[in-house]
Amino acid sequence: ILLLSTAIILLTLHPIYAGDFTNSSSNVIVKKLPSNERDLKDGLTMISLANCDYCYKALQELKIIKNRVPTVDISVAVLTTNKAVIDYYNKETDSLFNLFMIDQKYLESWSELSPNQQFPCFLYLRDKKIHKKWSNQEFGYAAKDFVENH
């Protein structure tokens, strides 16, 4: 009984998310991204908000991926028009990623790519088209393995 109650308490405090053991991604509705072609690179793109604690935490996880697999291409699209936010992201990521601001005219269409308007969200691009899309809850170990191996 003690073991069972300990397990229940631990799972309550640290729940297992589906993203931790599956590589399911959200349905991809938009195949082509609304941005300048020069900003887009194949590989992983994180869509981030300025001043988003979850987004900052995800940056640290992306740094781990980049350090483990230096050849993986990672971009961060920040939904902001404030250059200071980009400077902060560059500082926080040691300039490891391709960072870019979303133009004002594209803010709405980029934000619609995020499932349920939850940030960050993650896109895997191939030939500058969305191949996979994960919400912040779907981007777990299996999705990270996918990114590291492709």
PDB file of N, CA, C and O in Angstrom, residues 3-83:
ATOM      1  N   LEU A   3       3.863   1.533  -1.275  1.00  0.00           N
ATOM      2  CA  LEU A   3       4.441   1.663  -2.614  1.00  0.00           C
ATOM      3  C   LEU A   3       3.424   2.234  -3.598  1.00  0.00           C
ATOM      4  O   LEU A   3       3.741   3.126  -4.389  1.00  0.00           O
ATOM      5  N   LEU A   4       2.198   1.757  -3.525  1.00  0.00           N
ATOM      6  CA  LEU A   4       1.146   2.241  -4.412  1.00  0.00           C
ATOM      7  C   LEU A   4       0.832   3.712  -4.149  1.00  0.00           C
ATOM      8  O   LEU A   4       0.708   4.501  -5.087  1.00  0.00           O
ATOM      9  N   SER A   5       0.739   4.091  -2.899  1.00  0.00           N
ATOM     10  CA  SER A   5       0.442   5.497  -2.594  1.00  0.00           C
ATOM     11  C   SER A   5       1.601   6.399  -2.995  1.00  0.00           C
ATOM     12  O   SER A   5       1.389   7.520  -3.459  1.00  0.00           O
ATOM     13  N   THR A   6       2.831   5.926  -2.860  1.00  0.00           N
ATOM     14  CA  THR A   6       3.997   6.704  -3.300  1.00  0.00           C
ATOM     15  C   THR A   6       3.957   6.906  -4.813  1.00  0.00           C
ATOM     16  O   THR A   6       4.211   8.001  -5.309  1.00  0.00           O
ATOM     17  N   ALA A   7       3.615   5.844  -5.544  1.00  0.00           N
ATOM     18  CA  ALA A   7       3.532   5.949  -7.006  1.00  0.00           C
ATOM     19  C   ALA A   7       2.444   6.923  -7.417  1.00  0.00           C
ATOM     20  O   ALA A   7       2.640   7.730  -8.337  1.00  0.00           O
ATOM     21  N   ILE A   8       1.313   6.885  -6.759  1.00  0.00           N
ATOM     22  CA  ILE A   8       0.212   7.805  -7.088  1.00  0.00           C
ATOM     23  C   ILE A   8       0.621   9.244  -6.825  1.00  0.00           C
ATOM     24  O   ILE A   8       0.364  10.135  -7.630  1.00  0.00           O
ATOM     25  N   ILE A   9       1.288   9.480  -5.720  1.00  0.00           N
ATOM     26  CA  ILE A   9       1.746  10.845  -5.393  1.00  0.00           C
ATOM     27  C   ILE A   9       2.758  11.324  -6.430  1.00  0.00           C
ATOM     28  O   ILE A   9       2.677  12.450  -6.918  1.00  0.00           O
ATOM     29  N   LEU A  10       3.702  10.461  -6.787  1.00  0.00           N
ATOM     30  CA  LEU A  10       4.713  10.856  -7.775  1.00  0.00           C
ATOM     31  C   LEU A  10       4.086  11.151  -9.135  1.00  0.00           C
ATOM     32  O   LEU A  10       4.461  12.119  -9.805  1.00  0.00           O
ATOM     33  N   LEU A  11       3.145  10.325  -9.573  1.00  0.00           N
ATOM     34  CA  LEU A  11       2.493  10.566 -10.862  1.00  0.00           C
ATOM     35  C   LEU A  11       1.607  11.807 -10.818  1.00  0.00           C
ATOM     36  O   LEU A  11       1.433  12.481 -11.836  1.00  0.00           O
ATOM     37  N   THR A  12       1.079  12.126  -9.658  1.00  0.00           N
ATOM     38  CA  THR A  12       0.293  13.349  -9.527  1.00  0.00           C
ATOM     39  C   THR A  12       1.190  14.570  -9.640  1.00  0.00           C
ATOM     40  O   THR A  12       0.853  15.552 -10.308  1.00  0.00           O
ATOM     41  N   LEU A  13       2.348  14.509  -9.010  1.00  0.00           N
ATOM     42  CA  LEU A  13       3.287  15.637  -9.051  1.00  0.00           C
ATOM     43  C   LEU A  13       4.005  15.746 -10.390  1.00  0.00           C
ATOM     44  O   LEU A  13       4.316  16.837 -10.847  1.00  0.00           O
ATOM     45  N   HIS A  14       4.288  14.614 -10.998  1.00  0.00           N
ATOM     46  CA  HIS A  14       5.031  14.576 -12.264  1.00  0.00           C
ATOM     47  C   HIS A  14       4.297  13.665 -13.248  1.00  0.00           C
ATOM     48  O   HIS A  14       4.714  12.536 -13.489  1.00  0.00           O
ATOM     49  N   PRO A  15       3.210  14.142 -13.847  1.00  0.00           N
ATOM     50  CA  PRO A  15       2.417  13.271 -14.726  1.00  0.00           C
ATOM     51  C   PRO A  15       3.183  12.894 -15.994  1.00  0.00           C
ATOM     52  O   PRO A  15       4.077  13.615 -16.445  1.00  0.00           O
ATOM     53  N   ILE A  16       2.803  11.762 -16.530  1.00  0.00           N
ATOM     54  CA  ILE A  16       3.373  11.310 -17.789  1.00  0.00           C
ATOM     55  C   ILE A  16       2.531  11.916 -18.903  1.00  0.00           C
ATOM     56  O   ILE A  16       1.314  11.782 -18.922  1.00  0.00           O
ATOM     57  N   TYR A  17       3.179  12.606 -19.817  1.00  0.00           N
ATOM     58  CA  TYR A  17       2.481  13.206 -20.944  1.00  0.00           C
ATOM     59  C   TYR A  17       2.615  12.296 -22.151  1.00  0.00           C
ATOM     60  O   TYR A  17       3.643  11.635 -22.324  1.00  0.00           O
ATOM     61  N   ALA A  18       1.604  12.282 -22.982  1.00  0.00           N
ATOM     62  CA  ALA A  18       1.628  11.436 -24.176  1.00  0.00           C
ATOM     63  C   ALA A  18       2.858  11.744 -25.026  1.00  0.00           C
ATOM     64  O   ALA A  18       3.445  10.865 -25.631  1.00  0.00           O
ATOM     65  N   GLY A  19       3.262  13.014 -25.070  1.00  0.00           N
ATOM     66  CA  GLY A  19       4.420  13.411 -25.858  1.00  0.00           C
ATOM     67  C   GLY A  19       5.717  12.802 -25.374  1.00  0.00           C
ATOM     68  O   GLY A  19       6.705  12.772 -26.093  1.00  0.00           O
ATOM     69  N   ASP A  20       5.728  12.312 -24.128  1.00  0.00           N
ATOM     70  CA  ASP A  20       6.941  11.702 -23.600  1.00  0.00           C
ATOM     71  C   ASP A  20       7.234  10.345 -24.226  1.00  0.00           C
ATOM     72  O   ASP A  20       8.367   9.895 -24.220  1.00  0.00           O
ATOM     73  N   PHE A  21       6.219   9.675 -24.756  1.00  0.00           N
ATOM     74  CA  PHE A  21       6.473   8.341 -25.298  1.00  0.00           C
ATOM     75  C   PHE A  21       5.865   8.094 -26.671  1.00  0.00           C
ATOM     76  O   PHE A  21       5.996   7.014 -27.203  1.00  0.00           O
ATOM     77  N   THR A  22       5.247   9.093 -27.272  1.00  0.00           N
ATOM     78  CA  THR A  22       4.755   8.924 -28.636  1.00  0.00           C
ATOM     79  C   THR A  22       5.314  10.040 -29.514  1.00  0.00           C
ATOM     80  O   THR A  22       5.716  11.081 -29.023  1.00  0.00           O
ATOM     81  N   ASN A  23       5.320   9.793 -30.789  1.00  0.00           N
ATOM     82  CA  ASN A  23       5.772  10.808 -31.736  1.00  0.00           C
ATOM     83  C   ASN A  23       4.591  11.269 -32.579  1.00  0.00           C
ATOM     84  O   ASN A  23       4.692  11.457 -33.770  1.00  0.00           O
ATOM     85  N   SER A  24       3.443  11.413 -31.937  1.00  0.00           N
ATOM     86  CA  SER A  24       2.295  11.888 -32.690  1.00  0.00           C
ATOM     87  C   SER A  24       2.420  13.392 -32.860  1.00  0.00           C
ATOM     88  O   SER A  24       2.895  14.091 -31.982  1.00  0.00           O
ATOM     89  N   SER A  25       2.024  13.855 -33.997  1.00  0.00           N
ATOM     90  CA  SER A  25       2.068  15.287 -34.256  1.00  0.00           C
ATOM     91  C   SER A  25       0.677  15.736 -34.661  1.00  0.00           C
ATOM     92  O   SER A  25      -0.176  14.930 -35.000  1.00  0.00           O
ATOM     93  N   SER A  26       0.468  17.031 -34.594  1.00  0.00           N
ATOM     94  CA  SER A  26      -0.838  17.590 -34.957  1.00  0.00           C
ATOM     95  C   SER A  26      -1.034  17.518 -36.457  1.00  0.00           C
ATOM     96  O   SER A  26      -0.072  17.421 -37.227  1.00  0.00           O
ATOM     97  N   ASN A  27      -2.286  17.580 -36.876  1.00  0.00           N
ATOM     98  CA  ASN A  27      -2.569  17.610 -38.304  1.00  0.00           C
ATOM     99  C   ASN A  27      -1.957  18.857 -38.926  1.00  0.00           C
ATOM    100  O   ASN A  27      -2.029  19.938 -38.356  1.00  0.00           O
ATOM    101  N   VAL A  28      -1.359  18.672 -40.067  1.00  0.00           N
ATOM    102  CA  VAL A  28      -0.748  19.792 -40.773  1.00  0.00           C
ATOM    103  C   VAL A  28      -1.762  20.297 -41.791  1.00  0.00           C
ATOM    104  O   VAL A  28      -2.081  19.618 -42.755  1.00  0.00           O
ATOM    105  N   ILE A  29      -2.282  21.481 -41.539  1.00  0.00           N
ATOM    106  CA  ILE A  29      -3.274  22.069 -42.439  1.00  0.00           C
ATOM    107  C   ILE A  29      -2.579  22.966 -43.456  1.00  0.00           C
ATOM    108  O   ILE A  29      -2.800  22.870 -44.649  1.00  0.00           O
ATOM    109  N   VAL A  30      -1.704  23.815 -42.975  1.00  0.00           N
ATOM    110  CA  VAL A  30      -0.971  24.732 -43.852  1.00  0.00           C
ATOM    111  C   VAL A  30       0.329  24.047 -44.237  1.00  0.00           C
ATOM    112  O   VAL A  30       1.129  23.707 -43.381  1.00  0.00           O
ATOM    113  N   LYS A  31       0.538  23.844 -45.516  1.00  0.00           N
ATOM    114  CA  LYS A  31       1.758  23.178 -45.965  1.00  0.00           C
ATOM    115  C   LYS A  31       2.904  24.159 -46.177  1.00  0.00           C
ATOM    116  O   LYS A  31       4.051  23.823 -46.041  1.00  0.00           O
ATOM    117  N   LYS A  32       2.586  25.385 -46.538  1.00  0.00           N
ATOM    118  CA  LYS A  32       3.615  26.379 -46.818  1.00  0.00           C
ATOM    119  C   LYS A  32       3.519  27.482 -45.784  1.00  0.00           C
ATOM    120  O   LYS A  32       2.455  27.949 -45.437  1.00  0.00           O
ATOM    121  N   LEU A  33       4.651  27.893 -45.282  1.00  0.00           N
ATOM    122  CA  LEU A  33       4.681  28.899 -44.227  1.00  0.00           C
ATOM    123  C   LEU A  33       4.599  30.315 -44.780  1.00  0.00           C
ATOM    124  O   LEU A  33       5.147  30.609 -45.826  1.00  0.00           O
ATOM    125  N   PRO A  34       3.939  31.205 -44.049  1.00  0.00           N
ATOM    126  CA  PRO A  34       3.817  32.595 -44.494  1.00  0.00           C
ATOM    127  C   PRO A  34       4.990  33.435 -44.035  1.00  0.00           C
ATOM    128  O   PRO A  34       4.961  34.054 -42.981  1.00  0.00           O
ATOM    129  N   SER A  35       6.073  33.439 -44.787  1.00  0.00           N
ATOM    130  CA  SER A  35       7.239  34.230 -44.392  1.00  0.00           C
ATOM    131  C   SER A  35       8.150  34.434 -45.587  1.00  0.00           C
ATOM    132  O   SER A  35       7.925  33.900 -46.664  1.00  0.00           O
ATOM    133  N   ASN A  36       9.203  35.188 -45.347  1.00  0.00           N
ATOM    134  CA  ASN A  36      10.221  35.361 -46.372  1.00  0.00           C
ATOM    135  C   ASN A  36      10.985  34.060 -46.540  1.00  0.00           C
ATOM    136  O   ASN A  36      11.363  33.428 -45.558  1.00  0.00           O
ATOM    137  N   GLU A  37      11.243  33.678 -47.744  1.00  0.00           N
ATOM    138  CA  GLU A  37      11.961  32.433 -48.014  1.00  0.00           C
ATOM    139  C   GLU A  37      13.340  32.413 -47.354  1.00  0.00           C
ATOM    140  O   GLU A  37      13.792  31.386 -46.895  1.00  0.00           O
ATOM    141  N   ARG A  38      13.974  33.561 -47.268  1.00  0.00           N
ATOM    142  CA  ARG A  38      15.335  33.596 -46.716  1.00  0.00           C
ATOM    143  C   ARG A  38      15.369  33.244 -45.235  1.00  0.00           C
ATOM    144  O   ARG A  38      16.371  32.767 -44.721  1.00  0.00           O
ATOM    145  N   ASP A  39      14.264  33.465 -44.523  1.00  0.00           N
ATOM    146  CA  ASP A  39      14.217  33.166 -43.095  1.00  0.00           C
ATOM    147  C   ASP A  39      14.060  31.679 -42.815  1.00  0.00           C
ATOM    148  O   ASP A  39      14.451  31.208 -41.752  1.00  0.00           O
ATOM    149  N   LEU A  40      13.486  30.947 -43.728  1.00  0.00           N
ATOM    150  CA  LEU A  40      13.139  29.547 -43.479  1.00  0.00           C
ATOM    151  C   LEU A  40      14.279  28.610 -43.826  1.00  0.00           C
ATOM    152  O   LEU A  40      14.927  28.760 -44.844  1.00  0.00           O
ATOM    153  N   LYS A  41      14.485  27.640 -42.960  1.00  0.00           N
ATOM    154  CA  LYS A  41      15.479  26.614 -43.201  1.00  0.00           C
ATOM    155  C   LYS A  41      14.826  25.272 -42.893  1.00  0.00           C
ATOM    156  O   LYS A  41      13.978  25.168 -42.018  1.00  0.00           O
ATOM    157  N   ASP A  42      15.229  24.246 -43.616  1.00  0.00           N
ATOM    158  CA  ASP A  42      14.730  22.912 -43.313  1.00  0.00           C
ATOM    159  C   ASP A  42      15.236  22.496 -41.931  1.00  0.00           C
ATOM    160  O   ASP A  42      16.281  22.945 -41.474  1.00  0.00           O
ATOM    161  N   GLY A  43      14.506  21.626 -41.279  1.00  0.00           N
ATOM    162  CA  GLY A  43      14.857  21.195 -39.929  1.00  0.00           C
ATOM    163  C   GLY A  43      13.771  21.626 -38.965  1.00  0.00           C
ATOM    164  O   GLY A  43      12.611  21.804 -39.344  1.00  0.00           O
ATOM    165  N   LEU A  44      14.144  21.809 -37.721  1.00  0.00           N
ATOM    166  CA  LEU A  44      13.189  22.144 -36.672  1.00  0.00           C
ATOM    167  C   LEU A  44      13.015  23.654 -36.549  1.00  0.00           C
ATOM    168  O   LEU A  44      13.989  24.394 -36.530  1.00  0.00           O
ATOM    169  N   THR A  45      11.774  24.096 -36.473  1.00  0.00           N
ATOM    170  CA  THR A  45      11.458  25.504 -36.210  1.00  0.00           C
ATOM    171  C   THR A  45      10.533  25.564 -35.005  1.00  0.00           C
ATOM    172  O   THR A  45       9.512  24.883 -34.976  1.00  0.00           O
ATOM    173  N   MET A  46      10.931  26.363 -34.029  1.00  0.00           N
ATOM    174  CA  MET A  46      10.074  26.598 -32.872  1.00  0.00           C
ATOM    175  C   MET A  46       9.389  27.941 -33.062  1.00  0.00           C
ATOM    176  O   MET A  46      10.047  28.935 -33.357  1.00  0.00           O
ATOM    177  N   ILE A  47       8.072  27.976 -32.909  1.00  0.00           N
ATOM    178  CA  ILE A  47       7.335  29.237 -32.944  1.00  0.00           C
ATOM    179  C   ILE A  47       7.176  29.679 -31.498  1.00  0.00           C
ATOM    180  O   ILE A  47       6.637  28.947 -30.665  1.00  0.00           O
ATOM    181  N   SER A  48       7.667  30.865 -31.215  1.00  0.00           N
ATOM    182  CA  SER A  48       7.760  31.330 -29.848  1.00  0.00           C
ATOM    183  C   SER A  48       7.109  32.696 -29.682  1.00  0.00           C
ATOM    184  O   SER A  48       7.028  33.478 -30.621  1.00  0.00           O
ATOM    185  N   LEU A  49       6.666  32.968 -28.474  1.00  0.00           N
ATOM    186  CA  LEU A  49       6.173  34.292 -28.110  1.00  0.00           C
ATOM    187  C   LEU A  49       7.241  35.017 -27.306  1.00  0.00           C
ATOM    188  O   LEU A  49       8.045  34.385 -26.613  1.00  0.00           O
ATOM    189  N   ALA A  50       7.223  36.322 -27.360  1.00  0.00           N
ATOM    190  CA  ALA A  50       8.095  37.108 -26.488  1.00  0.00           C
ATOM    191  C   ALA A  50       7.583  36.972 -25.054  1.00  0.00           C
ATOM    192  O   ALA A  50       6.381  36.863 -24.824  1.00  0.00           O
ATOM    193  N   ASN A  51       8.496  36.941 -24.109  1.00  0.00           N
ATOM    194  CA  ASN A  51       8.158  36.878 -22.679  1.00  0.00           C
ATOM    195  C   ASN A  51       7.322  35.666 -22.304  1.00  0.00           C
ATOM    196  O   ASN A  51       6.463  35.738 -21.444  1.00  0.00           O
ATOM    197  N   CYS A  52       7.575  34.545 -22.943  1.00  0.00           N
ATOM    198  CA  CYS A  52       6.859  33.293 -22.676  1.00  0.00           C
ATOM    199  C   CYS A  52       7.801  32.365 -21.909  1.00  0.00           C
ATOM    200  O   CYS A  52       8.819  31.928 -22.447  1.00  0.00           O
ATOM    201  N   ASP A  53       7.464  32.076 -20.660  1.00  0.00           N
ATOM    202  CA  ASP A  53       8.321  31.229 -19.826  1.00  0.00           C
ATOM    203  C   ASP A  53       8.516  29.841 -20.423  1.00  0.00           C
ATOM    204  O   ASP A  53       9.613  29.287 -20.391  1.00  0.00           O
ATOM    205  N   TYR A  54       7.448  29.262 -20.989  1.00  0.00           N
ATOM    206  CA  TYR A  54       7.551  27.943 -21.602  1.00  0.00           C
ATOM    207  C   TYR A  54       8.483  27.980 -22.817  1.00  0.00           C
ATOM    208  O   TYR A  54       9.221  27.032 -23.070  1.00  0.00           O
ATOM    209  N   CYS A  55       8.438  29.074 -23.536  1.00  0.00           N
ATOM    210  CA  CYS A  55       9.298  29.220 -24.715  1.00  0.00           C
ATOM    211  C   CYS A  55      10.761  29.302 -24.303  1.00  0.00           C
ATOM    212  O   CYS A  55      11.633  28.696 -24.935  1.00  0.00           O
ATOM    213  N   TYR A  56      11.051  30.048 -23.248  1.00  0.00           N
ATOM    214  CA  TYR A  56      12.422  30.158 -22.764  1.00  0.00           C
ATOM    215  C   TYR A  56      12.936  28.801 -22.273  1.00  0.00           C
ATOM    216  O   TYR A  56      14.084  28.431 -22.511  1.00  0.00           O
ATOM    217  N   LYS A  57      12.068  28.042 -21.607  1.00  0.00           N
ATOM    218  CA  LYS A  57      12.454  26.714 -21.147  1.00  0.00           C
ATOM    219  C   LYS A  57      12.740  25.799 -22.339  1.00  0.00           C
ATOM    220  O   LYS A  57      13.688  25.027 -22.343  1.00  0.00           O
ATOM    221  N   ALA A  58      11.907  25.900 -23.370  1.00  0.00           N
ATOM    222  CA  ALA A  58      12.103  25.075 -24.567  1.00  0.00           C
ATOM    223  C   ALA A  58      13.426  25.411 -25.260  1.00  0.00           C
ATOM    224  O   ALA A  58      14.064  24.526 -25.837  1.00  0.00           O
ATOM    225  N   LEU A  59      13.846  26.670 -25.190  1.00  0.00           N
ATOM    226  CA  LEU A  59      15.141  27.045 -25.777  1.00  0.00           C
ATOM    227  C   LEU A  59      16.273  26.241 -25.150  1.00  0.00           C
ATOM    228  O   LEU A  59      17.195  25.812 -25.848  1.00  0.00           O
ATOM    229  N   GLN A  60      16.195  26.048 -23.845  1.00  0.00           N
ATOM    230  CA  GLN A  60      17.235  25.278 -23.162  1.00  0.00           C
ATOM    231  C   GLN A  60      17.242  23.828 -23.646  1.00  0.00           C
ATOM    232  O   GLN A  60      18.296  23.228 -23.818  1.00  0.00           O
ATOM    233  N   GLU A  61      16.052  23.270 -23.876  1.00  0.00           N
ATOM    234  CA  GLU A  61      15.966  21.907 -24.392  1.00  0.00           C
ATOM    235  C   GLU A  61      16.518  21.821 -25.811  1.00  0.00           C
ATOM    236  O   GLU A  61      17.170  20.844 -26.178  1.00  0.00           O
ATOM    237  N   LEU A  62      16.269  22.845 -26.609  1.00  0.00           N
ATOM    238  CA  LEU A  62      16.789  22.863 -27.980  1.00  0.00           C
ATOM    239  C   LEU A  62      18.313  22.987 -27.987  1.00  0.00           C
ATOM    240  O   LEU A  62      18.979  22.437 -28.865  1.00  0.00           O
ATOM    241  N   LYS A  63      18.853  23.703 -27.012  1.00  0.00           N
ATOM    242  CA  LYS A  63      20.313  23.798 -26.896  1.00  0.00           C
ATOM    243  C   LYS A  63      20.920  22.422 -26.639  1.00  0.00           C
ATOM    244  O   LYS A  63      21.972  22.089 -27.192  1.00  0.00           O
ATOM    245  N   ILE A  64      20.244  21.610 -25.839  1.00  0.00           N
ATOM    246  CA  ILE A  64      20.735  20.254 -25.561  1.00  0.00           C
ATOM    247  C   ILE A  64      20.738  19.433 -26.849  1.00  0.00           C
ATOM    248  O   ILE A  64      21.710  18.736 -27.148  1.00  0.00           O
ATOM    249  N   ILE A  65      19.655  19.541 -27.627  1.00  0.00           N
ATOM    250  CA  ILE A  65      19.602  18.834 -28.915  1.00  0.00           C
ATOM    251  C   ILE A  65      20.741  19.293 -29.819  1.00  0.00           C
ATOM    252  O   ILE A  65      21.444  18.480 -30.417  1.00  0.00           O
ATOM    253  N   LYS A  66      20.937  20.593 -29.910  1.00  0.00           N
ATOM    254  CA  LYS A  66      21.985  21.145 -30.789  1.00  0.00           C
ATOM    255  C   LYS A  66      23.373  20.710 -30.331  1.00  0.00           C
ATOM    256  O   LYS A  66      24.238  20.416 -31.164  1.00  0.00           O
ATOM    257  N   ASN A  67      23.601  20.639 -29.021  1.00  0.00           N
ATOM    258  CA  ASN A  67      24.899  20.198 -28.515  1.00  0.00           C
ATOM    259  C   ASN A  67      25.126  18.718 -28.764  1.00  0.00           C
ATOM    260  O   ASN A  67      26.247  18.301 -29.021  1.00  0.00           O
ATOM    261  N   ARG A  68      24.053  17.925 -28.705  1.00  0.00           N
ATOM    262  CA  ARG A  68      24.187  16.489 -28.976  1.00  0.00           C
ATOM    263  C   ARG A  68      24.374  16.204 -30.455  1.00  0.00           C
ATOM    264  O   ARG A  68      25.106  15.299 -30.839  1.00  0.00           O
ATOM    265  N   VAL A  69      23.648  16.961 -31.294  1.00  0.00           N
ATOM    266  CA  VAL A  69      23.702  16.752 -32.743  1.00  0.00           C
ATOM    267  C   VAL A  69      23.953  18.122 -33.402  1.00  0.00           C
ATOM    268  O   VAL A  69      23.011  18.803 -33.799  1.00  0.00           O
ATOM    269  N   PRO A  70      25.215  18.531 -33.496  1.00  0.00           N
ATOM    270  CA  PRO A  70      25.525  19.868 -34.021  1.00  0.00           C
ATOM    271  C   PRO A  70      25.040  20.105 -35.450  1.00  0.00           C
ATOM    272  O   PRO A  70      24.841  21.254 -35.849  1.00  0.00           O
ATOM    273  N   THR A  71      24.802  19.046 -36.217  1.00  0.00           N
ATOM    274  CA  THR A  71      24.389  19.230 -37.609  1.00  0.00           C
ATOM    275  C   THR A  71      22.898  19.505 -37.763  1.00  0.00           C
ATOM    276  O   THR A  71      22.448  19.854 -38.851  1.00  0.00           O
ATOM    277  N   VAL A  72      22.115  19.335 -36.683  1.00  0.00           N
ATOM    278  CA  VAL A  72      20.678  19.572 -36.790  1.00  0.00           C
ATOM    279  C   VAL A  72      20.429  21.076 -36.935  1.00  0.00           C
ATOM    280  O   VAL A  72      21.054  21.884 -36.260  1.00  0.00           O
ATOM    281  N   ASP A  73      19.575  21.419 -37.886  1.00  0.00           N
ATOM    282  CA  ASP A  73      19.236  22.827 -38.108  1.00  0.00           C
ATOM    283  C   ASP A  73      18.039  23.192 -37.250  1.00  0.00           C
ATOM    284  O   ASP A  73      16.986  22.554 -37.326  1.00  0.00           O
ATOM    285  N   ILE A  74      18.200  24.228 -36.432  1.00  0.00           N
ATOM    286  CA  ILE A  74      17.134  24.695 -35.559  1.00  0.00           C
ATOM    287  C   ILE A  74      16.921  26.181 -35.782  1.00  0.00           C
ATOM    288  O   ILE A  74      17.878  26.962 -35.758  1.00  0.00           O
ATOM    289  N   SER A  75      15.670  26.544 -36.007  1.00  0.00           N
ATOM    290  CA  SER A  75      15.293  27.944 -36.164  1.00  0.00           C
ATOM    291  C   SER A  75      14.273  28.297 -35.095  1.00  0.00           C
ATOM    292  O   SER A  75      13.551  27.435 -34.602  1.00  0.00           O
ATOM    293  N   VAL A  76      14.230  29.565 -34.755  1.00  0.00           N
ATOM    294  CA  VAL A  76      13.234  30.047 -33.803  1.00  0.00           C
ATOM    295  C   VAL A  76      12.543  31.248 -34.442  1.00  0.00           C
ATOM    296  O   VAL A  76      13.187  32.254 -34.746  1.00  0.00           O
ATOM    297  N   ALA A  77      11.247  31.107 -34.687  1.00  0.00           N
ATOM    298  CA  ALA A  77      10.428  32.193 -35.225  1.00  0.00           C
ATOM    299  C   ALA A  77       9.737  32.857 -34.040  1.00  0.00           C
ATOM    300  O   ALA A  77       8.942  32.221 -33.356  1.00  0.00           O
ATOM    301  N   VAL A  78      10.059  34.108 -33.782  1.00  0.00           N
ATOM    302  CA  VAL A  78       9.524  34.800 -32.615  1.00  0.00           C
ATOM    303  C   VAL A  78       8.405  35.737 -33.060  1.00  0.00           C
ATOM    304  O   VAL A  78       8.607  36.593 -33.923  1.00  0.00           O
ATOM    305  N   LEU A  79       7.239  35.551 -32.457  1.00  0.00           N
ATOM    306  CA  LEU A  79       6.090  36.388 -32.789  1.00  0.00           C
ATOM    307  C   LEU A  79       6.219  37.719 -32.059  1.00  0.00           C
ATOM    308  O   LEU A  79       5.641  37.931 -30.998  1.00  0.00           O
ATOM    309  N   THR A  80       7.029  38.582 -32.613  1.00  0.00           N
ATOM    310  CA  THR A  80       7.273  39.890 -32.034  1.00  0.00           C
ATOM    311  C   THR A  80       7.773  40.818 -33.138  1.00  0.00           C
ATOM    312  O   THR A  80       8.223  40.367 -34.185  1.00  0.00           O
ATOM    313  N   THR A  81       7.678  42.089 -32.889  1.00  0.00           N
ATOM    314  CA  THR A  81       8.284  43.069 -33.795  1.00  0.00           C
ATOM    315  C   THR A  81       9.338  43.873 -33.037  1.00  0.00           C
ATOM    316  O   THR A  81       9.805  44.887 -33.529  1.00  0.00           O
ATOM    317  N   ASN A  82       9.718  43.379 -31.865  1.00  0.00           N
ATOM    318  CA  ASN A  82      10.682  44.058 -31.007  1.00  0.00           C
ATOM    319  C   ASN A  82      12.062  43.418 -31.178  1.00  0.00           C
ATOM    320  O   ASN A  82      12.271  42.268 -30.780  1.00  0.00           O
ATOM    321  N   LYS A  83      13.002  44.150 -31.739  1.00  0.00           N
ATOM    322  CA  LYS A  83      14.363  43.642 -31.988  1.00  0.00           C
ATOM    323  C   LYS A  83      15.063  43.240 -30.688  1.00  0.00           C
ATOM    324  O   LYS A  83      15.874  42.321 -30.677  1.00  0.00           O
TER     325      LYS A  83
END
